[in-house]
Amino acid sequence: MRLRYKPWASDYINENKKYVKLAEDAPAGRWKEEFGNERPLHVEVGTGKGKFLNDMSLANPDISYVGVEVYDSVLVTGVQRAVEEEPDNLCFINGDVFFLEDMFAENEVDQLYINFTDPWPKKRHEKRRLTYSLFLELYKKVLKSDGIIQFKTDNQGLFEYSLESMSQFGMKLETVRLDLHHSEEAEGNIMTEYEAKFSEKGQPIYMVRARFQ
């Protein structure tokens, strides 16, 4: 992701705490109380500009969504969308995925999304990939025992790496698609900004849904 610094982003985020929290203010273990209902909790890590979660929250009012993004200059776009559209089932966290355990309690999350994350192609950067074993361990702690991880990317190398990483971790790969937009899962699929961009160029979108065993 190419970052464009927005000096006003931090102030905007602080002024709109209805839709965004700093990591230290995340109500770990109390998200249902935060939303005021018993809806399932779905989380996106590396949520970027927030288009995916804003669209998901509007399409699925019976689910609560939380997006985690470390860069405030990126996240602020998602917060602006939420302020404009006013969903009652969406919140963002301005924080690092590495501290996920401080944002959510054990077994609190029903489903987790990883969308078009940085592939970090160089071997020395493997530990930064969001499907690296260290991150999978974090996801396992916050996900319920039957919780699902859904991962989408346009990068074949990262996809192959992620399948191997999940398999070696002992996860069950329930659905694997090498061309998501020409599969039965295409119907109802909500796209991210990158997904729309890449698919318009004719690039296949890879998707896997997996769970821990």
Short mmCIF file of C-alpha atoms in Angstrom, two decimals:
data_model
loop_
_atom_site.label_atom_id
_atom_site.label_comp_id
_atom_site.label_asym_id
_atom_site.label_seq_id
_atom_site.Cartn_x
_atom_site.Cartn_y
_atom_site.Cartn_z
CA MET A 1 0.00 0.00 0.00
CA ARG A 2 1.31 3.45 -0.92
CA LEU A 3 0.88 5.69 2.08
CA ARG A 4 -0.14 9.31 1.70
CA TYR A 5 0.38 11.20 4.92
CA LYS A 6 -2.68 13.07 6.16
CA PRO A 7 -1.72 15.33 9.08
CA TRP A 8 -5.38 15.79 10.04
CA ALA A 9 -6.15 12.06 10.27
CA SER A 10 -5.30 11.65 13.96
CA ASP A 11 -7.53 14.55 14.99
CA TYR A 12 -10.41 13.27 12.85
CA ILE A 13 -10.12 9.82 14.41
CA ASN A 14 -10.12 11.29 17.92
CA GLU A 15 -13.23 13.32 17.08
CA ASN A 16 -15.20 10.28 15.86
CA LYS A 17 -14.83 7.73 18.63
CA LYS A 18 -18.26 6.32 17.84
CA TYR A 19 -16.68 4.55 14.88
CA VAL A 20 -13.01 4.21 15.80
CA LYS A 21 -10.99 3.43 18.92
CA LEU A 22 -7.33 3.50 19.74
CA ALA A 23 -5.93 0.03 20.47
CA GLU A 24 -5.60 0.75 24.19
CA ASP A 25 -9.30 1.60 24.38
CA ALA A 26 -10.55 -1.56 22.66
CA PRO A 27 -13.16 -3.30 24.88
CA ALA A 28 -11.59 -6.77 24.81
CA GLY A 29 -14.10 -9.30 26.06
CA ARG A 30 -16.90 -6.73 25.99
CA TRP A 31 -17.58 -6.22 22.29
CA LYS A 32 -21.15 -7.50 22.50
CA GLU A 33 -21.74 -5.00 25.29
CA GLU A 34 -20.10 -2.30 23.17
CA PHE A 35 -22.47 -2.96 20.27
CA GLY A 36 -25.39 -3.53 22.64
CA ASN A 37 -26.49 -6.88 21.23
CA GLU A 38 -25.62 -10.55 20.82
CA ARG A 39 -24.73 -10.45 17.12
CA PRO A 40 -21.78 -12.53 15.85
CA LEU A 41 -18.48 -10.63 15.78
CA HIS A 42 -16.44 -10.52 12.56
CA VAL A 43 -12.99 -8.91 12.40
CA GLU A 44 -10.83 -7.76 9.49
CA VAL A 45 -7.08 -7.38 10.09
CA GLY A 46 -5.28 -4.84 7.94
CA THR A 47 -8.55 -3.20 6.98
CA GLY A 48 -6.96 -0.42 4.90
CA LYS A 49 -9.42 2.23 3.73
CA GLY A 50 -12.36 0.32 5.11
CA LYS A 51 -14.49 -0.12 1.98
CA PHE A 52 -14.92 -3.86 2.54
CA LEU A 53 -16.16 -3.57 6.12
CA ASN A 54 -18.37 -0.57 5.42
CA ASP A 55 -20.05 -2.51 2.61
CA MET A 56 -20.24 -5.69 4.69
CA SER A 57 -21.84 -3.85 7.63
CA LEU A 58 -24.55 -2.40 5.41
CA ALA A 59 -25.21 -5.72 3.66
CA ASN A 60 -25.30 -7.76 6.89
CA PRO A 61 -26.98 -5.79 9.70
CA ASP A 62 -27.20 -8.95 11.81
CA ILE A 63 -23.39 -9.11 12.20
CA SER A 64 -21.06 -6.77 14.10
CA TYR A 65 -17.82 -5.82 12.33
CA VAL A 66 -14.50 -4.52 13.63
CA GLY A 67 -11.57 -3.52 11.43
CA VAL A 68 -7.96 -3.25 12.64
CA GLU A 69 -5.55 -0.89 10.86
CA VAL A 70 -2.27 0.57 12.13
CA TYR A 71 -1.94 3.55 9.76
CA ASP A 72 -4.26 6.40 10.70
CA SER A 73 -3.75 8.14 7.33
CA VAL A 74 -5.21 5.04 5.67
CA LEU A 75 -7.88 4.17 8.21
CA VAL A 76 -9.33 7.67 8.26
CA THR A 77 -10.99 7.03 4.88
CA GLY A 78 -12.91 4.11 6.36
CA VAL A 79 -13.93 6.22 9.33
CA GLN A 80 -15.18 8.96 6.99
CA ARG A 81 -17.30 6.39 5.15
CA ALA A 82 -18.78 5.16 8.43
CA VAL A 83 -19.56 8.70 9.58
CA GLU A 84 -21.37 9.29 6.29
CA GLU A 85 -23.26 5.97 6.13
CA GLU A 86 -23.90 5.63 9.90
CA PRO A 87 -23.96 1.83 10.32
CA ASP A 88 -24.71 0.72 13.88
CA ASN A 89 -22.72 -2.50 13.55
CA LEU A 90 -19.26 -1.22 12.63
CA CYS A 91 -16.21 -0.03 14.55
CA PHE A 92 -12.55 0.40 13.67
CA ILE A 93 -9.43 0.07 15.80
CA ASN A 94 -6.37 2.20 15.06
CA GLY A 95 -3.76 -0.31 16.16
CA ASP A 96 -1.24 -2.99 15.21
CA VAL A 97 -2.48 -6.52 14.48
CA PHE A 98 0.49 -7.80 16.48
CA PHE A 99 -1.40 -6.76 19.64
CA LEU A 100 -4.64 -8.49 18.67
CA GLU A 101 -4.87 -10.24 22.05
CA ASP A 102 -5.19 -6.84 23.72
CA MET A 103 -8.12 -5.92 21.48
CA PHE A 104 -10.16 -9.13 21.71
CA ALA A 105 -10.58 -11.77 24.39
CA GLU A 106 -10.02 -15.48 23.82
CA ASN A 107 -12.80 -17.11 21.79
CA GLU A 108 -14.54 -13.77 21.22
CA VAL A 109 -14.40 -13.57 17.41
CA ASP A 110 -16.64 -15.63 15.11
CA GLN A 111 -14.90 -14.91 11.80
CA LEU A 112 -11.74 -13.17 10.67
CA TYR A 113 -10.90 -11.64 7.28
CA ILE A 114 -7.50 -11.01 5.70
CA ASN A 115 -7.84 -9.13 2.43
CA PHE A 116 -5.14 -8.22 -0.07
CA THR A 117 -2.43 -7.86 2.51
CA ASP A 118 1.13 -6.83 1.61
CA PRO A 119 2.80 -10.00 0.21
CA TRP A 120 6.26 -9.16 1.59
CA PRO A 121 7.85 -11.31 -1.15
CA LYS A 122 11.41 -11.35 0.18
CA LYS A 123 12.24 -14.34 2.37
CA ARG A 124 13.74 -12.16 5.08
CA HIS A 125 10.35 -10.47 5.48
CA GLU A 126 8.38 -13.71 5.90
CA LYS A 127 7.50 -12.94 9.52
CA ARG A 128 5.62 -9.80 8.41
CA ARG A 129 3.12 -11.74 6.29
CA LEU A 130 -0.26 -11.83 7.99
CA THR A 131 -0.53 -15.57 7.34
CA TYR A 132 2.80 -16.34 9.00
CA SER A 133 2.54 -18.86 11.86
CA LEU A 134 2.99 -16.20 14.57
CA PHE A 135 -0.10 -14.38 13.32
CA LEU A 136 -2.05 -17.62 12.92
CA GLU A 137 -1.35 -18.29 16.59
CA LEU A 138 -2.86 -14.90 17.48
CA TYR A 139 -5.94 -15.57 15.35
CA LYS A 140 -6.43 -18.96 16.97
CA LYS A 141 -6.53 -17.38 20.42
CA VAL A 142 -9.21 -14.80 19.65
CA LEU A 143 -11.34 -16.97 17.33
CA LYS A 144 -14.01 -19.30 18.66
CA SER A 145 -13.27 -23.00 18.28
CA ASP A 146 -15.41 -23.18 15.14
CA GLY A 147 -14.32 -19.76 13.86
CA ILE A 148 -13.42 -19.20 10.22
CA ILE A 149 -10.55 -17.31 8.57
CA GLN A 150 -11.24 -16.01 5.06
CA PHE A 151 -8.22 -14.89 3.07
CA LYS A 152 -8.29 -13.20 -0.35
CA THR A 153 -5.41 -12.02 -2.53
CA ASP A 154 -4.39 -11.45 -6.13
CA ASN A 155 -0.83 -12.61 -5.39
CA GLN A 156 -0.31 -16.24 -6.36
CA GLY A 157 2.95 -16.56 -4.44
CA LEU A 158 1.41 -15.27 -1.23
CA PHE A 159 -1.62 -17.49 -1.72
CA GLU A 160 0.51 -20.61 -2.13
CA TYR A 161 2.57 -19.61 0.89
CA SER A 162 -0.59 -19.04 2.94
CA LEU A 163 -2.07 -22.43 2.04
CA GLU A 164 1.15 -24.10 3.12
CA SER A 165 1.39 -22.02 6.30
CA MET A 166 -2.19 -22.82 7.29
CA SER A 167 -1.78 -26.51 6.47
CA GLN A 168 1.45 -26.80 8.47
CA PHE A 169 -0.29 -25.09 11.38
CA GLY A 170 -2.88 -27.87 11.31
CA MET A 171 -5.75 -25.85 9.88
CA LYS A 172 -8.48 -27.38 7.75
CA LEU A 173 -8.79 -25.76 4.32
CA GLU A 174 -12.54 -25.91 3.80
CA THR A 175 -12.85 -23.87 0.57
CA VAL A 176 -10.07 -23.05 -1.89
CA ARG A 177 -10.75 -20.98 -5.02
CA LEU A 178 -8.15 -20.15 -7.66
CA ASP A 179 -10.54 -17.82 -9.50
CA LEU A 180 -13.07 -16.56 -7.01
CA HIS A 181 -15.05 -14.43 -9.43
CA HIS A 182 -15.74 -17.44 -11.64
CA SER A 183 -16.83 -19.74 -8.84
CA GLU A 184 -20.04 -20.41 -6.93
CA GLU A 185 -18.81 -18.07 -4.17
CA ALA A 186 -18.87 -15.12 -6.59
CA GLU A 187 -22.52 -14.47 -5.83
CA GLY A 188 -22.73 -12.30 -2.75
CA ASN A 189 -18.99 -11.67 -2.69
CA ILE A 190 -18.24 -8.12 -1.52
CA MET A 191 -15.08 -6.72 -3.05
CA THR A 192 -12.35 -4.59 -1.56
CA GLU A 193 -10.93 -1.64 -3.48
CA TYR A 194 -7.91 -3.67 -4.53
CA GLU A 195 -10.07 -6.61 -5.52
CA ALA A 196 -12.14 -4.47 -7.87
CA LYS A 197 -9.00 -2.93 -9.34
CA PHE A 198 -7.26 -6.24 -9.98
CA SER A 199 -10.32 -8.08 -11.28
CA GLU A 200 -10.97 -5.28 -13.79
CA LYS A 201 -7.53 -6.05 -15.20
CA GLY A 202 -8.50 -9.69 -15.62
CA GLN A 203 -6.35 -10.97 -12.77
CA PRO A 204 -7.72 -14.01 -10.92
CA ILE A 205 -8.63 -13.55 -7.28
CA TYR A 206 -7.54 -16.33 -4.92
CA MET A 207 -9.58 -17.21 -1.84
CA VAL A 208 -9.40 -19.71 0.99
CA ARG A 209 -11.71 -20.30 3.94
CA ALA A 210 -10.06 -22.28 6.72
CA ARG A 211 -10.62 -23.16 10.35
CA PHE A 212 -8.46 -24.40 13.20
CA GLN A 213 -8.82 -28.01 14.30
#
